[in-house]
């Protein structure tokens, strides 16, 4: 037995995003308990020219959704990027999980050798499926989930690595 | 073709750690250019009760080294945890890459179903190989590499996600 492209992507992203939901929920409880305005944590960032929490969650979910969809050979559903509160970011993350769970293992067969293409702000990019998953999608999903965690942690939300890793 | 346990771990960790070396090198150049004392960035953290940069790099390398070694059925070489400067953290990361490159794909055969055990501060843990890799080792390696990046970024080191992702 080896790991299928499906196994290496969808269940891992669902797990990471479920943990992100739990992290954002702790952020929301913290903000409510401290009576912090709903837009403060979503617009917090670790440095002046870094993306704020909102954008971190939008990118984490976009890359999980787009990465899995492209490997499965389907078009990912577009999301609007209009979230401004933690409950909205939680809803977006849950919507992404729901979408990921509609993808089937058989759609990923042969995707390791297939070239996937996507558009970026500066044009379009393409990569072969296996390096696309391993060197682009997976590190990107964890990068943005971790940065979301770090932004909340930096602002005093009581989180530990257990929240990030969840229960395997 | 599916992804082997070796392919899902060693090359991905070597890639992530090479990027970590490049990130730490940018931190070292920044500190030198700004005449910052060598211990300042290594002891920086994102919140008072979070681990500083030194510990983030020590854990990222320990988990990559220990995770891969356990899946390969060999004992990981112990490191001393005595780094206090960026050049020392870079050397530790390079030493980890060198070790990972001694592991051979055939050592990982069947590791997805094998139970791996390791000791923690609070006792010992064990997990089956595939969830150990996917839900513990991979997220942990990216978590600590991203947090190292975020600590440097938070302190003004000029880094972008390209530095984290490297060249696939």
mmCIF file of C-alpha atoms in Angstrom:
data_model
loop_
_atom_site.group_PDB
_atom_site.id
_atom_site.type_symbol
_atom_site.label_atom_id
_atom_site.label_comp_id
_atom_site.label_asym_id
_atom_site.label_seq_id
_atom_site.Cartn_x
_atom_site.Cartn_y
_atom_site.Cartn_z
ATOM 1 C CA UNK A 1 0.000 0.000 0.000
ATOM 2 C CA UNK A 2 1.093 3.487 -0.828
ATOM 3 C CA UNK A 3 -0.555 6.855 -0.259
ATOM 4 C CA UNK A 4 -2.963 7.908 -2.996
ATOM 5 C CA UNK A 5 -3.088 11.496 -4.231
ATOM 6 C CA UNK A 6 -6.555 11.689 -2.638
ATOM 7 C CA UNK A 7 -5.316 10.412 0.721
ATOM 8 C CA UNK A 8 -2.366 12.830 0.632
ATOM 9 C CA UNK A 9 -4.643 15.801 0.048
ATOM 10 C CA UNK A 10 -8.364 15.738 0.921
ATOM 11 C CA UNK A 11 -8.355 14.060 4.372
ATOM 12 C CA UNK A 12 -5.247 16.032 5.396
ATOM 13 C CA UNK A 13 -6.846 19.341 4.376
ATOM 14 C CA UNK A 14 -10.184 18.488 6.005
ATOM 15 C CA UNK A 15 -8.266 17.719 9.204
ATOM 16 C CA UNK A 16 -6.218 20.942 9.015
ATOM 17 C CA UNK A 17 -9.311 23.045 8.285
ATOM 18 C CA UNK A 18 -11.343 21.450 11.079
ATOM 19 C CA UNK A 19 -8.511 22.457 13.396
ATOM 20 C CA UNK A 20 -8.560 25.957 11.886
ATOM 21 C CA UNK A 21 -12.295 26.187 12.668
ATOM 22 C CA UNK A 22 -11.578 25.263 16.307
ATOM 23 C CA UNK A 23 -8.770 27.856 16.462
ATOM 24 C CA UNK A 24 -10.992 30.594 14.995
ATOM 25 C CA UNK A 25 -13.766 29.644 17.433
ATOM 26 C CA UNK A 26 -11.351 30.141 20.332
ATOM 27 C CA UNK A 27 -10.500 33.530 18.827
ATOM 28 C CA UNK A 28 -14.185 34.427 18.605
ATOM 29 C CA UNK A 29 -14.806 33.419 22.246
ATOM 30 C CA UNK A 30 -11.769 35.435 23.327
ATOM 31 C CA UNK A 31 -12.957 38.543 21.450
ATOM 32 C CA UNK A 32 -16.445 38.206 22.883
ATOM 33 C CA UNK A 33 -15.210 37.705 26.456
ATOM 34 C CA UNK A 34 -12.909 40.735 26.184
ATOM 35 C CA UNK A 35 -15.532 42.800 24.317
ATOM 36 C CA UNK A 36 -13.175 43.385 21.400
ATOM 37 C CA UNK A 37 -14.769 44.843 18.267
ATOM 38 C CA UNK A 38 -15.544 42.090 15.722
ATOM 39 C CA UNK A 39 -13.199 43.524 13.070
ATOM 40 C CA UNK A 40 -10.095 43.774 15.279
ATOM 41 C CA UNK A 41 -8.765 40.201 15.228
ATOM 42 C CA UNK A 42 -9.685 39.606 11.537
ATOM 43 C CA UNK A 43 -7.650 42.677 10.568
ATOM 44 C CA UNK A 44 -4.663 41.850 12.829
ATOM 45 C CA UNK A 45 -1.349 40.995 11.244
ATOM 46 C CA UNK A 46 2.177 40.088 12.389
ATOM 47 C CA UNK A 47 3.879 42.885 10.469
ATOM 48 C CA UNK A 48 2.732 45.984 8.636
ATOM 49 C CA UNK A 49 3.142 44.517 5.136
ATOM 50 C CA UNK A 50 1.888 41.015 5.930
ATOM 51 C CA UNK A 51 -1.641 39.832 5.194
ATOM 52 C CA UNK A 52 -4.132 40.076 8.085
ATOM 53 C CA UNK A 53 -5.949 37.099 9.610
ATOM 54 C CA UNK A 54 -8.860 37.388 7.157
ATOM 55 C CA UNK A 55 -6.588 36.994 4.142
ATOM 56 C CA UNK A 56 -4.683 34.116 5.792
ATOM 57 C CA UNK A 57 -7.936 32.176 6.194
ATOM 58 C CA UNK A 58 -9.094 33.086 2.682
ATOM 59 C CA UNK A 59 -5.822 31.861 1.160
ATOM 60 C CA UNK A 60 -5.655 28.678 3.287
ATOM 61 C CA UNK A 61 -9.167 27.727 2.178
ATOM 62 C CA UNK A 62 -8.627 28.800 -1.455
ATOM 63 C CA UNK A 63 -5.480 26.732 -1.779
ATOM 64 C CA UNK A 64 -7.042 23.640 -0.170
ATOM 65 C CA UNK A 65 -10.178 23.964 -2.344
ATOM 66 C CA UNK A 66 -8.349 24.928 -5.564
ATOM 67 C CA UNK A 67 -5.517 22.455 -5.068
ATOM 68 C CA UNK A 68 -7.809 19.486 -4.459
ATOM 69 C CA UNK A 69 -10.208 20.503 -7.249
ATOM 70 C CA UNK A 70 -7.445 20.886 -9.832
ATOM 71 C CA UNK A 71 -5.968 17.499 -8.965
ATOM 72 C CA UNK A 72 -9.487 16.034 -9.254
ATOM 73 C CA UNK A 73 -9.871 17.696 -12.671
ATOM 74 C CA UNK A 74 -12.824 19.890 -11.700
ATOM 75 C CA UNK A 75 -13.322 23.634 -11.423
ATOM 76 C CA UNK A 76 -13.243 24.894 -7.806
ATOM 77 C CA UNK A 77 -16.304 26.949 -6.766
ATOM 78 C CA UNK A 78 -15.379 30.635 -6.420
ATOM 79 C CA UNK A 79 -15.784 32.271 -3.003
ATOM 80 C CA UNK A 80 -16.401 36.000 -2.673
ATOM 81 C CA UNK A 81 -13.675 37.086 -0.217
ATOM 82 C CA UNK A 82 -16.068 39.350 1.651
ATOM 83 C CA UNK A 83 -15.516 38.078 5.210
ATOM 84 C CA UNK A 84 -14.865 40.676 7.910
ATOM 85 C CA UNK A 85 -15.658 38.804 11.145
ATOM 86 C CA UNK A 86 -14.532 35.589 12.798
ATOM 87 C CA UNK A 87 -17.954 33.896 12.416
ATOM 88 C CA UNK A 88 -17.782 34.655 8.686
ATOM 89 C CA UNK A 89 -14.270 33.203 8.454
ATOM 90 C CA UNK A 90 -15.448 30.115 10.342
ATOM 91 C CA UNK A 91 -18.370 29.760 7.899
ATOM 92 C CA UNK A 92 -16.000 30.039 4.921
ATOM 93 C CA UNK A 93 -13.718 27.367 6.372
ATOM 94 C CA UNK A 94 -16.675 25.034 6.996
ATOM 95 C CA UNK A 95 -17.937 25.647 3.456
ATOM 96 C CA UNK A 96 -14.501 24.621 2.166
ATOM 97 C CA UNK A 97 -14.573 21.429 4.236
ATOM 98 C CA UNK A 98 -18.043 20.619 2.853
ATOM 99 C CA UNK A 99 -16.764 21.127 -0.689
ATOM 100 C CA UNK A 100 -13.657 18.970 -0.132
ATOM 101 C CA UNK A 101 -15.889 16.178 1.130
ATOM 102 C CA UNK A 102 -17.767 16.093 -2.188
ATOM 103 C CA UNK A 103 -14.570 15.019 -4.004
ATOM 104 C CA UNK A 104 -14.108 11.281 -4.558
ATOM 105 C CA UNK A 105 -10.858 9.276 -4.426
ATOM 106 C CA UNK A 106 -11.325 8.017 -8.003
ATOM 107 C CA UNK A 107 -11.253 11.585 -9.360
ATOM 108 C CA UNK A 108 -7.618 11.814 -8.221
ATOM 109 C CA UNK A 109 -6.388 8.712 -10.047
ATOM 110 C CA UNK A 110 -3.427 9.527 -12.268
ATOM 111 C CA UNK A 111 -3.303 13.109 -10.995
ATOM 112 C CA UNK A 112 0.337 12.753 -9.904
ATOM 113 C CA UNK A 113 1.491 12.904 -13.556
ATOM 114 C CA UNK A 114 -1.133 15.332 -14.848
ATOM 115 C CA UNK A 115 -0.207 18.959 -15.451
ATOM 116 C CA UNK A 116 -2.396 21.361 -13.519
ATOM 117 C CA UNK A 117 -2.694 25.038 -14.416
ATOM 118 C CA UNK A 118 -4.086 27.933 -12.485
ATOM 119 C CA UNK A 119 -4.178 31.692 -12.783
ATOM 120 C CA UNK A 120 -2.370 34.057 -10.472
ATOM 121 C CA UNK A 121 -2.410 37.821 -10.170
ATOM 122 C CA UNK A 122 0.605 37.937 -12.478
ATOM 123 C CA UNK A 123 -0.585 35.473 -15.127
ATOM 124 C CA UNK A 124 -0.891 31.705 -15.127
ATOM 125 C CA UNK A 125 1.156 28.885 -13.680
ATOM 126 C CA UNK A 126 1.351 25.166 -14.294
ATOM 127 C CA UNK A 127 2.972 22.263 -12.471
ATOM 128 C CA UNK A 128 2.924 18.469 -12.611
ATOM 129 C CA UNK A 129 0.458 17.030 -10.065
ATOM 130 C CA UNK A 130 2.848 15.415 -7.582
ATOM 131 C CA UNK A 131 5.208 18.393 -7.101
ATOM 132 C CA UNK A 132 2.156 20.691 -7.245
ATOM 133 C CA UNK A 133 0.671 18.841 -4.273
ATOM 134 C CA UNK A 134 3.881 18.325 -2.321
ATOM 135 C CA UNK A 135 5.820 21.534 -2.913
ATOM 136 C CA UNK A 136 2.957 23.981 -3.446
ATOM 137 C CA UNK A 137 -0.439 22.974 -2.072
ATOM 138 C CA UNK A 138 0.480 21.154 1.157
ATOM 139 C CA UNK A 139 3.110 23.674 2.380
ATOM 140 C CA UNK A 140 0.787 26.571 1.460
ATOM 141 C CA UNK A 141 -2.194 25.170 3.370
ATOM 142 C CA UNK A 142 -0.103 24.625 6.497
ATOM 143 C CA UNK A 143 1.671 27.964 6.071
ATOM 144 C CA UNK A 144 -1.572 29.947 6.129
ATOM 145 C CA UNK A 145 -3.231 27.840 8.860
ATOM 146 C CA UNK A 146 -0.121 28.293 11.031
ATOM 147 C CA UNK A 147 0.023 32.025 10.345
ATOM 148 C CA UNK A 148 -3.674 32.354 11.283
ATOM 149 C CA UNK A 149 -2.846 30.513 14.524
ATOM 150 C CA UNK A 150 0.201 32.731 15.121
ATOM 151 C CA UNK A 151 -1.777 35.957 14.591
ATOM 152 C CA UNK A 152 -4.352 34.892 17.206
ATOM 153 C CA UNK A 153 -1.659 33.582 19.547
ATOM 154 C CA UNK A 154 0.297 36.832 19.200
ATOM 155 C CA UNK A 155 -2.850 38.692 20.289
ATOM 156 C CA UNK A 156 -3.220 36.659 23.445
ATOM 157 C CA UNK A 157 -5.763 34.019 22.414
ATOM 158 C CA UNK A 158 -5.031 30.934 24.518
ATOM 159 C CA UNK A 159 -4.026 28.341 21.961
ATOM 160 C CA UNK A 160 -1.580 25.465 22.045
ATOM 161 C CA UNK A 161 -0.124 23.245 19.343
ATOM 162 C CA UNK A 162 -2.781 20.661 20.241
ATOM 163 C CA UNK A 163 -5.360 23.036 18.759
ATOM 164 C CA UNK A 164 -3.375 23.166 15.529
ATOM 165 C CA UNK A 165 -2.783 19.401 15.313
ATOM 166 C CA UNK A 166 -6.219 18.288 16.536
ATOM 167 C CA UNK A 167 -6.904 14.626 17.208
ATOM 168 C CA UNK A 168 -5.378 12.365 14.554
ATOM 169 C CA UNK B 1 1.839 5.251 -9.321
ATOM 170 C CA UNK B 2 1.092 6.385 -5.816
ATOM 171 C CA UNK B 3 3.189 8.311 -3.342
ATOM 172 C CA UNK B 4 5.513 6.181 -1.231
ATOM 173 C CA UNK B 5 5.988 6.874 2.470
ATOM 174 C CA UNK B 6 9.555 7.897 1.601
ATOM 175 C CA UNK B 7 8.396 10.313 -1.109
ATOM 176 C CA UNK B 8 5.793 11.804 1.236
ATOM 177 C CA UNK B 9 8.381 12.495 3.919
ATOM 178 C CA UNK B 10 12.114 12.742 3.162
ATOM 179 C CA UNK B 11 12.148 14.878 -0.034
ATOM 180 C CA UNK B 12 9.389 17.124 1.371
ATOM 181 C CA UNK B 13 11.309 17.671 4.628
ATOM 182 C CA UNK B 14 14.623 18.240 2.818
ATOM 183 C CA UNK B 15 12.866 20.845 0.673
ATOM 184 C CA UNK B 16 11.235 22.544 3.690
ATOM 185 C CA UNK B 17 14.500 22.570 5.651
ATOM 186 C CA UNK B 18 16.516 23.930 2.728
ATOM 187 C CA UNK B 19 14.009 26.774 2.617
ATOM 188 C CA UNK B 20 14.389 27.200 6.388
ATOM 189 C CA UNK B 21 18.158 27.520 5.934
ATOM 190 C CA UNK B 22 17.602 30.279 3.347
ATOM 191 C CA UNK B 23 15.155 32.053 5.695
ATOM 192 C CA UNK B 24 17.582 31.868 8.632
ATOM 193 C CA UNK B 25 20.387 33.142 6.379
ATOM 194 C CA UNK B 26 18.274 36.194 5.514
ATOM 195 C CA UNK B 27 17.729 36.688 9.263
ATOM 196 C CA UNK B 28 21.484 36.469 9.877
ATOM 197 C CA UNK B 29 22.233 39.031 7.120
ATOM 198 C CA UNK B 30 19.549 41.340 8.518
ATOM 199 C CA UNK B 31 20.975 41.123 12.069
ATOM 200 C CA UNK B 32 24.489 41.748 10.781
ATOM 201 C CA UNK B 33 23.434 44.724 8.640
ATOM 202 C CA UNK B 34 21.529 46.280 11.544
ATOM 203 C CA UNK B 35 24.273 45.377 14.070
ATOM 204 C CA UNK B 36 21.780 43.451 16.219
ATOM 205 C CA UNK B 37 23.323 41.295 18.958
ATOM 206 C CA UNK B 38 23.566 37.659 17.812
ATOM 207 C CA UNK B 39 21.244 36.368 20.557
ATOM 208 C CA UNK B 40 18.345 38.775 19.880
ATOM 209 C CA UNK B 41 16.591 37.116 16.927
ATOM 210 C CA UNK B 42 17.160 33.541 18.206
ATOM 211 C CA UNK B 43 15.468 34.475 21.494
ATOM 212 C CA UNK B 44 12.576 36.378 19.851
ATOM 213 C CA UNK B 45 9.059 35.011 20.160
ATOM 214 C CA UNK B 46 5.544 35.991 19.041
ATOM 215 C CA UNK B 47 4.066 35.930 22.548
ATOM 216 C CA UNK B 48 5.456 35.748 26.063
ATOM 217 C CA UNK B 49 4.628 32.060 26.581
ATOM 218 C CA UNK B 50 5.492 30.859 23.086
ATOM 219 C CA UNK B 51 8.779 29.197 22.198
ATOM 220 C CA UNK B 52 11.473 31.489 20.765
ATOM 221 C CA UNK B 53 13.011 31.091 17.302
ATOM 222 C CA UNK B 54 15.758 28.771 18.593
ATOM 223 C CA UNK B 55 13.252 26.276 19.930
ATOM 224 C CA UNK B 56 11.112 26.494 16.761
ATOM 225 C CA UNK B 57 14.125 25.466 14.655
ATOM 226 C CA UNK B 58 15.137 22.763 17.138
ATOM 227 C CA UNK B 59 11.637 21.247 17.076
ATOM 228 C CA UNK B 60 11.222 21.519 13.277
ATOM 229 C CA UNK B 61 14.505 19.657 12.775
ATOM 230 C CA UNK B 62 13.838 17.135 15.572
ATOM 231 C CA UNK B 63 10.447 16.212 14.175
ATOM 232 C CA UNK B 64 11.717 15.880 10.595
ATOM 233 C CA UNK B 65 14.685 13.780 11.760
ATOM 234 C CA UNK B 66 12.774 11.720 14.334
ATOM 235 C CA UNK B 67 9.693 11.263 12.158
ATOM 236 C CA UNK B 68 11.632 10.044 9.144
ATOM 237 C CA UNK B 69 13.946 7.849 11.247
ATOM 238 C CA UNK B 70 11.069 6.157 13.075
ATOM 239 C CA UNK B 71 9.246 5.416 9.836
ATOM 240 C CA UNK B 72 12.521 4.001 8.466
ATOM 241 C CA UNK B 73 12.862 1.847 11.604
ATOM 242 C CA UNK B 74 16.128 3.389 12.771
ATOM 243 C CA UNK B 75 17.118 5.420 15.802
ATOM 244 C CA UNK B 76 17.458 9.167 15.075
ATOM 245 C CA UNK B 77 20.825 10.681 16.100
ATOM 246 C CA UNK B 78 20.388 12.925 19.165
ATOM 247 C CA UNK B 79 21.239 16.631 18.824
ATOM 248 C CA UNK B 80 22.350 18.692 21.814
ATOM 249 C CA UNK B 81 19.945 21.673 21.708
ATOM 250 C CA UNK B 82 22.735 24.089 22.537
ATOM 251 C CA UNK B 83 22.285 26.602 19.680
ATOM 252 C CA UNK B 84 22.160 30.283 20.604
ATOM 253 C CA UNK B 85 22.953 32.039 17.298
ATOM 254 C CA UNK B 86 21.542 32.008 13.776
ATOM 255 C CA UNK B 87 24.710 30.427 12.268
ATOM 256 C CA UNK B 88 24.366 27.614 14.829
ATOM 257 C CA UNK B 89 20.682 27.133 13.941
ATOM 258 C CA UNK B 90 21.607 27.070 10.246
ATOM 259 C CA UNK B 91 24.267 24.441 10.964
ATOM 260 C CA UNK B 92 21.735 22.317 12.881
ATOM 261 C CA UNK B 93 19.261 22.516 10.013
ATOM 262 C CA UNK B 94 21.950 21.530 7.478
ATOM 263 C CA UNK B 95 23.016 18.633 9.714
ATOM 264 C CA UNK B 96 19.377 17.442 9.729
ATOM 265 C CA UNK B 97 19.204 17.632 5.919
ATOM 266 C CA UNK B 98 22.439 15.622 5.683
ATOM 267 C CA UNK B 99 20.992 12.981 7.995
ATOM 268 C CA UNK B 100 17.679 12.766 6.083
ATOM 269 C CA UNK B 101 19.646 12.195 2.890
ATOM 270 C CA UNK B 102 21.247 9.066 4.361
ATOM 271 C CA UNK B 103 17.820 7.382 4.582
ATOM 272 C CA UNK B 104 16.850 5.108 1.681
ATOM 273 C CA UNK B 105 13.396 4.632 0.117
ATOM 274 C CA UNK B 106 13.439 0.867 0.805
ATOM 275 C CA UNK B 107 13.725 1.478 4.561
ATOM 276 C CA UNK B 108 10.219 3.029 4.436
ATOM 277 C CA UNK B 109 8.479 0.073 2.798
ATOM 278 C CA UNK B 110 5.489 -1.053 4.830
ATOM 279 C CA UNK B 111 5.895 1.836 7.278
ATOM 280 C CA UNK B 112 2.313 3.050 6.657
ATOM 281 C CA UNK B 113 0.952 0.130 8.739
ATOM 282 C CA UNK B 114 3.757 -0.107 11.274
ATOM 283 C CA UNK B 115 3.248 1.286 14.786
ATOM 284 C CA UNK B 116 5.859 3.859 15.710
ATOM 285 C CA UNK B 117 6.551 4.879 19.307
ATOM 286 C CA UNK B 118 8.433 7.801 20.729
ATOM 287 C CA UNK B 119 8.984 9.386 24.108
ATOM 288 C CA UNK B 120 7.642 12.761 25.101
ATOM 289 C CA UNK B 121 8.166 14.900 28.171
ATOM 290 C CA UNK B 122 5.013 13.354 29.658
ATOM 291 C CA UNK B 123 5.695 9.694 28.809
ATOM 292 C CA UNK B 124 5.530 7.800 25.545
ATOM 293 C CA UNK B 125 3.264 7.865 22.522
ATOM 294 C CA UNK B 126 2.576 5.530 19.651
ATOM 295 C CA UNK B 127 0.748 5.862 16.348
ATOM 296 C CA UNK B 128 0.306 3.879 13.150
ATOM 297 C CA UNK B 129 2.748 5.041 10.447
ATOM 298 C CA UNK B 130 0.359 6.682 7.977
ATOM 299 C CA UNK B 131 -1.562 8.870 10.467
ATOM 300 C CA UNK B 132 1.723 9.484 12.305
ATOM 301 C CA UNK B 133 3.185 10.946 9.103
ATOM 302 C CA UNK B 134 0.078 12.775 7.897
ATOM 303 C CA UNK B 135 -1.477 14.101 11.094
ATOM 304 C CA UNK B 136 1.622 14.482 13.266
ATOM 305 C CA UNK B 137 4.963 14.744 11.466
ATOM 306 C CA UNK B 138 4.058 16.734 8.328
ATOM 307 C CA UNK B 139 1.862 19.363 10.067
ATOM 308 C CA UNK B 140 4.437 19.712 12.848
ATOM 309 C CA UNK B 141 7.364 20.285 10.472
ATOM 310 C CA UNK B 142 5.440 22.980 8.569
ATOM 311 C CA UNK B 143 4.079 24.486 11.788
ATOM 312 C CA UNK B 144 7.544 25.102 13.222
ATOM 313 C CA UNK B 145 9.119 26.198 9.915
ATOM 314 C CA UNK B 146 6.253 28.692 9.431
ATOM 315 C CA UNK B 147 6.523 29.950 12.995
ATOM 316 C CA UNK B 148 10.296 30.464 12.544
ATOM 317 C CA UNK B 149 9.477 32.443 9.373
ATOM 318 C CA UNK B 150 6.788 34.442 11.197
ATOM 319 C CA UNK B 151 9.102 35.331 14.091
ATOM 320 C CA UNK B 152 11.709 36.722 11.679
ATOM 321 C CA UNK B 153 9.037 38.432 9.558
ATOM 322 C CA UNK B 154 7.488 39.980 12.677
ATOM 323 C CA UNK B 155 10.902 41.446 13.497
ATOM 324 C CA UNK B 156 11.246 43.103 10.109
ATOM 325 C CA UNK B 157 13.374 40.592 8.186
ATOM 326 C CA UNK B 158 12.419 40.953 4.518
ATOM 327 C CA UNK B 159 10.916 37.597 3.666
ATOM 328 C CA UNK B 160 8.142 36.556 1.317
ATOM 329 C CA UNK B 161 6.233 33.325 0.873
ATOM 330 C CA UNK B 162 8.605 32.471 -1.993
ATOM 331 C CA UNK B 163 11.336 32.053 0.618
ATOM 332 C CA UNK B 164 9.152 29.597 2.506
ATOM 333 C CA UNK B 165 8.085 27.623 -0.578
ATOM 334 C CA UNK B 166 11.445 27.683 -2.396
ATOM 335 C CA UNK B 167 11.715 26.351 -5.935
ATOM 336 C CA UNK B 168 9.717 23.169 -6.425
#
